[in-house]
Amino acid sequence: MENIPVLFYDGKSSAGRKATLNISQDVWKISYVDAEFQTQDVLWDVAQLSEVEEVNGGQVFRYGTFPQQLLNCREVDIITILKTQNPDLKILKCSPLKIKGVKNAVVAGVFFLSLLAGLYFYVLPPFAAFLANQIPKNVETQLGGSMLNTFLQGAHRDEKLSSLLNQFAKRIDFKTSYQIEIIVVKNSDVNAFALPGGKIVVYDEILKRMNTPEELAALLAHEVAHIEYKHSLKSISQSLSGYLFISLLLNDINGISTILIDNANMLKNLSFSRSLETDADLRALQTLNSNNISQQGMVALFKTLNTEQDLSYLKFLSTHPLTEERIKYAKRIADTQNGLEDGSKLLPIWDSIKRQIAKGDSNP
């Protein structure tokens, strides 16, 4: 049978396309016009049809694995054609679920909604974090770059300070497989945060509050730890798990990346759990020690930030909550550090950073 009007979903977008279906016993050919007005033909092996169901007077056919392709037909009874051409087809042997009576429908509806609620609140967040951990590093890096571009729209990037901070970071071996890039943004808030894939955004205001290179080294080591453990990607995926779930239901694989990129600004306000902050603290302290940098820099950074005299500090404290336990833990480790070498390797770049900050403040 030829030129049956259908609605086709390609598995890459949630939008359906008007198409025509040509049926033979072994192969279906689906033809449609794409966004560039080019005719595209998709071939389905009938034996590989994965599911068929009747929905709202139409017949829906699914093909392939995630992201599945879908075909919706309302004009022709394709199931009857299949039974004639391929009576032994596997999908025809599955008996569909039918709900009879209003009472049963209500009971089933309540059960279904309860199941969805349970999935949404208790299963989706940890599952989203698990999926985030499976994302390949090259994909994570591309995603982080796109999120950075979104965040930088409307932001004032300080190129000179960014260059100096990247030079500073190269003096430190973070023992990470990511390529670290630091971007300094002019902003009166005291803040810094990590993006997926190796990007770190530092507001210039937090640099103004630091007194030693060890404090800056501690801050960068802490943010690199968040990157290495994929804390940002996991946390934002958990926060947006509901939206990601809808994209999965609609087989909208492009929508998953779009959702994460469109919500890039969440990262500057993303608050990590106490356990994630502790993990990042411990790795940062280990980084400082392995580079012969005083771990007292972490303690000094905490003391600098843990002040109630300036409301601008609240931005950092809301995203990196400090507790007395964290401060005491860092001090206890730092007090046992010994065998430090001369830390002058950071001083020349640190002095350049402070001079550049002072120069920027002196400009009108």
XYZ file of C-alpha atoms in Angstrom:
364
model
C 0.000 0.000 0.000
C 1.374 3.416 -0.962
C 1.381 7.026 0.251
C -0.434 6.546 3.547
C -0.483 9.880 5.429
C 1.261 9.554 8.820
C 2.976 11.641 11.481
C 6.669 10.712 11.882
C 8.960 11.365 14.893
C 12.649 10.927 14.090
C 13.829 10.382 17.705
C 15.982 13.525 17.679
C 13.208 16.031 18.279
C 9.839 15.992 20.006
C 8.236 17.621 16.934
C 6.376 15.343 14.526
C 6.634 15.672 10.743
C 3.928 15.025 8.196
C 5.061 12.087 6.091
C 3.874 9.370 3.734
C 4.248 5.656 4.347
C 4.739 2.995 1.665
C 4.189 -0.545 2.950
C 5.662 -3.769 1.658
C 5.816 -7.101 3.436
C 9.391 -6.658 4.685
C 10.176 -2.932 4.548
C 8.362 0.316 5.279
C 9.538 3.484 3.551
C 8.731 6.755 5.335
C 9.186 9.924 3.264
C 9.107 13.483 4.604
C 10.493 16.961 3.868
C 13.076 18.214 6.378
C 13.689 21.755 7.668
C 15.860 22.518 4.630
C 13.075 21.395 2.277
C 14.948 18.267 1.269
C 13.053 14.989 0.855
C 14.246 12.342 3.268
C 13.498 8.614 3.132
C 13.647 6.416 6.237
C 13.514 2.632 5.923
C 12.117 0.390 8.650
C 12.692 -3.356 8.707
C 9.215 -4.649 9.587
C 10.703 -7.519 11.586
C 12.425 -4.959 13.854
C 9.267 -3.088 14.912
C 9.521 -2.930 18.692
C 5.976 -2.025 19.730
C 2.515 -1.158 18.474
C -0.376 0.401 20.384
C -3.720 2.048 19.710
C -3.937 5.599 21.111
C -6.890 7.962 20.737
C -8.154 6.349 17.585
C -4.706 6.172 16.000
C -2.116 3.452 15.674
C 1.367 4.195 17.021
C 4.383 2.147 15.943
C 7.797 2.310 17.637
C 11.063 1.379 15.979
C 14.627 0.951 17.272
C 16.190 1.603 20.658
C 16.620 4.965 22.454
C 16.037 7.425 20.956
C 13.163 5.498 19.336
C 11.498 6.584 16.131
C 7.689 6.752 16.159
C 5.009 6.666 13.522
C 1.376 7.665 14.152
C -1.322 6.742 11.635
C -5.019 7.665 11.869
C -6.111 7.185 8.260
C -5.555 3.457 7.652
C -5.836 0.312 9.760
C -2.196 -0.739 9.424
C -2.515 -3.447 12.097
C -4.974 -5.320 9.876
C -2.545 -5.023 6.957
C 0.233 -6.385 9.156
C -1.896 -9.334 10.232
C -2.503 -10.165 6.582
C 1.094 -9.731 5.410
C 2.988 -10.913 8.521
C 0.685 -13.006 10.750
C 3.673 -14.308 12.746
C 5.099 -10.848 13.508
C 6.217 -10.720 17.145
C 4.489 -7.447 18.057
C 1.110 -8.811 16.932
C 1.291 -11.554 19.553
C 1.379 -9.033 22.426
C -2.074 -8.431 23.902
C -2.596 -4.716 24.685
C -3.687 -3.534 28.158
C -7.359 -2.461 28.195
C -9.050 -0.723 31.115
C -12.826 -1.255 31.317
C -15.233 0.860 33.316
C -14.940 4.269 34.898
C -14.036 2.895 38.324
C -11.137 0.848 36.995
C -9.970 3.801 34.936
C -9.949 6.066 38.003
C -8.099 3.483 40.086
C -5.571 2.955 37.328
C -5.173 6.719 36.915
C -4.519 7.283 40.626
C -2.035 4.421 40.662
C -0.261 5.803 37.600
C -0.044 9.330 39.066
C 1.275 7.963 42.358
C 3.866 5.966 40.480
C 4.924 9.042 38.504
C 5.162 11.120 41.691
C 7.362 8.498 43.308
C 9.586 8.374 40.255
C 9.790 12.173 40.068
C 10.774 12.817 43.687
C 12.717 9.703 44.702
C 14.041 7.935 41.601
C 14.724 10.644 39.023
C 17.248 12.817 40.934
C 19.712 9.991 41.762
C 19.145 8.445 38.328
C 19.906 11.802 36.676
C 23.138 12.020 38.678
C 24.025 8.476 37.611
C 23.436 9.332 33.944
C 25.520 12.507 34.303
C 28.403 10.372 35.517
C 28.190 8.261 32.343
C 28.522 11.201 29.941
C 31.787 10.867 27.959
C 34.419 13.467 28.799
C 34.473 14.984 25.302
C 30.695 15.459 25.412
C 30.932 16.930 28.916
C 33.609 19.373 27.719
C 31.501 20.497 24.756
C 28.497 20.873 27.040
C 30.499 22.946 29.527
C 31.728 25.203 26.718
C 28.181 25.811 25.513
C 27.016 26.521 29.062
C 29.890 28.981 29.508
C 28.948 30.831 26.316
C 25.375 31.098 27.571
C 26.518 32.402 30.950
C 28.927 34.962 29.445
C 26.165 36.620 27.431
C 25.798 39.980 29.127
C 28.734 39.362 31.486
C 31.883 41.525 31.463
C 34.890 39.232 31.011
C 38.267 40.500 32.267
C 40.743 39.183 29.696
C 43.909 40.352 31.494
C 42.976 38.829 34.828
C 41.794 35.664 33.083
C 45.206 35.316 31.432
C 47.030 35.880 34.723
C 44.893 33.365 36.618
C 45.483 30.732 33.948
C 49.231 31.366 34.265
C 48.872 31.010 38.042
C 46.973 27.722 37.650
C 49.676 26.278 35.389
C 52.107 26.513 38.315
C 49.937 23.997 40.180
C 49.600 20.299 39.361
C 45.932 19.592 40.063
C 46.338 15.959 39.012
C 43.263 16.162 36.820
C 42.540 14.734 33.399
C 40.560 17.856 32.472
C 42.052 20.858 30.715
C 41.421 23.648 33.193
C 40.452 27.108 31.915
C 39.711 30.024 34.239
C 37.529 32.950 33.242
C 37.474 36.085 35.380
C 34.266 38.105 35.268
C 33.840 41.624 36.614
C 31.128 41.394 39.246
C 30.628 42.922 42.690
C 29.482 39.595 44.160
C 32.004 37.407 45.946
C 31.697 34.181 43.998
C 33.408 31.439 42.005
C 31.996 28.282 40.483
C 32.940 25.338 38.293
C 31.300 24.285 35.048
C 31.336 20.787 33.553
C 34.387 19.836 31.547
C 37.092 22.037 33.094
C 35.828 25.644 33.087
C 36.022 27.787 36.238
C 34.389 31.211 36.550
C 35.888 33.563 39.155
C 34.357 36.934 39.997
C 36.997 39.644 40.370
C 35.502 40.718 43.708
C 36.623 37.519 45.421
C 40.173 38.138 44.212
C 40.137 41.575 45.838
C 39.400 40.008 49.234
C 42.347 37.565 49.151
C 45.631 38.354 50.867
C 47.942 35.494 49.872
C 48.626 33.294 46.830
C 47.867 30.257 48.981
C 44.254 31.414 49.327
C 43.884 31.598 45.548
C 45.547 28.200 45.154
C 43.073 26.764 47.685
C 40.092 28.270 45.856
C 41.188 26.905 42.478
C 42.007 23.482 43.927
C 38.541 23.358 45.493
C 36.813 24.219 42.196
C 38.957 21.731 40.244
C 37.834 19.070 42.721
C 34.201 19.884 41.876
C 35.104 19.418 38.194
C 36.973 16.160 38.716
C 34.059 14.674 40.685
C 31.507 16.074 38.165
C 29.657 17.747 41.034
C 28.274 20.587 38.892
C 26.972 18.291 36.160
C 25.428 15.882 38.667
C 23.813 18.627 40.743
C 22.286 20.547 37.837
C 21.067 17.256 36.331
C 19.354 16.424 39.621
C 17.784 19.899 39.816
C 16.445 19.586 36.272
C 15.615 15.879 36.441
C 11.907 16.519 35.818
C 12.591 18.356 32.562
C 15.116 15.735 31.519
C 12.532 13.033 32.232
C 10.047 14.691 29.882
C 12.714 14.842 27.162
C 13.389 11.141 27.649
C 9.669 10.355 27.399
C 9.469 12.315 24.148
C 12.636 10.725 22.778
C 14.008 14.262 22.461
C 17.745 13.615 22.730
C 18.634 17.121 21.552
C 16.305 18.519 24.185
C 18.478 17.102 26.976
C 21.494 19.188 25.923
C 19.271 22.193 25.248
C 17.771 22.056 28.743
C 21.197 21.945 30.393
C 22.576 24.769 28.225
C 19.513 26.984 28.672
C 19.851 26.642 32.431
C 23.589 27.393 32.551
C 22.969 30.391 34.803
C 21.852 27.983 37.531
C 25.518 27.144 38.087
C 26.330 30.479 39.707
C 23.609 29.822 42.302
C 24.047 26.054 42.580
C 24.500 24.918 46.164
C 26.357 21.693 46.848
C 25.514 19.321 49.660
C 27.686 19.129 52.771
C 29.151 15.796 51.665
C 30.112 17.136 48.207
C 31.767 20.192 49.760
C 33.680 17.955 52.161
C 34.873 15.778 49.259
C 36.065 18.892 47.404
C 37.780 20.244 50.540
C 39.695 17.012 51.076
C 40.879 16.803 47.475
C 41.876 20.487 47.513
C 43.937 19.976 50.685
C 45.644 16.984 49.078
C 46.407 19.090 45.986
C 47.966 21.833 48.085
C 50.094 19.328 49.987
C 51.340 17.519 46.874
C 52.388 20.884 45.411
C 54.182 21.954 48.613
C 51.721 24.810 49.062
C 50.690 25.649 52.602
C 47.315 24.176 53.475
C 46.835 27.147 55.773
C 45.738 28.874 52.577
C 42.494 26.898 52.769
C 42.000 27.930 56.396
C 42.732 31.576 55.549
C 40.294 31.457 52.643
C 37.555 30.093 54.901
C 38.234 32.775 57.500
C 38.146 35.485 54.842
C 34.800 34.268 53.528
C 33.266 33.437 56.881
C 32.557 37.054 57.789
C 29.281 38.738 58.556
C 30.512 42.263 57.862
C 29.724 42.348 54.157
C 26.543 41.073 52.484
C 28.415 40.468 49.224
C 29.978 37.418 50.855
C 26.566 35.804 51.006
C 26.737 34.935 47.308
C 29.679 32.593 47.867
C 28.376 31.295 51.177
C 25.034 30.372 49.603
C 26.703 28.253 46.926
C 29.588 26.975 49.062
C 28.068 26.758 52.547
C 30.692 26.947 55.275
C 30.289 25.154 58.554
C 32.414 25.216 61.672
C 33.114 21.526 61.079
C 34.610 22.247 57.650
C 36.811 25.024 59.004
C 38.021 22.941 61.957
C 38.639 19.953 59.684
C 40.784 22.015 57.294
C 42.733 23.579 60.185
C 43.354 20.203 61.817
C 44.893 18.849 58.593
C 46.829 22.050 57.857
C 48.367 22.091 61.336
C 49.997 18.707 60.685
C 51.559 19.678 57.337
C 55.344 19.800 57.297
C 58.307 19.698 54.941
C 57.119 22.665 52.905
C 59.460 24.066 50.292
C 59.815 27.700 49.351
C 56.440 28.805 47.978
C 57.876 31.641 45.917
C 56.915 29.983 42.609
C 53.431 31.504 42.960
C 54.524 34.944 44.136
C 55.480 36.594 40.804
C 52.118 35.771 39.168
C 50.273 36.627 42.393
C 51.935 40.048 42.495
C 50.917 40.614 38.864
C 47.329 39.688 39.703
C 47.188 42.126 42.615
C 48.740 44.900 40.510
C 46.202 44.312 37.757
C 43.350 44.420 40.269
C 44.673 47.676 41.719
C 45.067 49.099 38.225
C 41.496 48.146 37.379
C 40.179 49.782 40.548
C 42.009 52.980 39.740
C 40.361 53.275 36.318
C 37.192 55.411 36.191
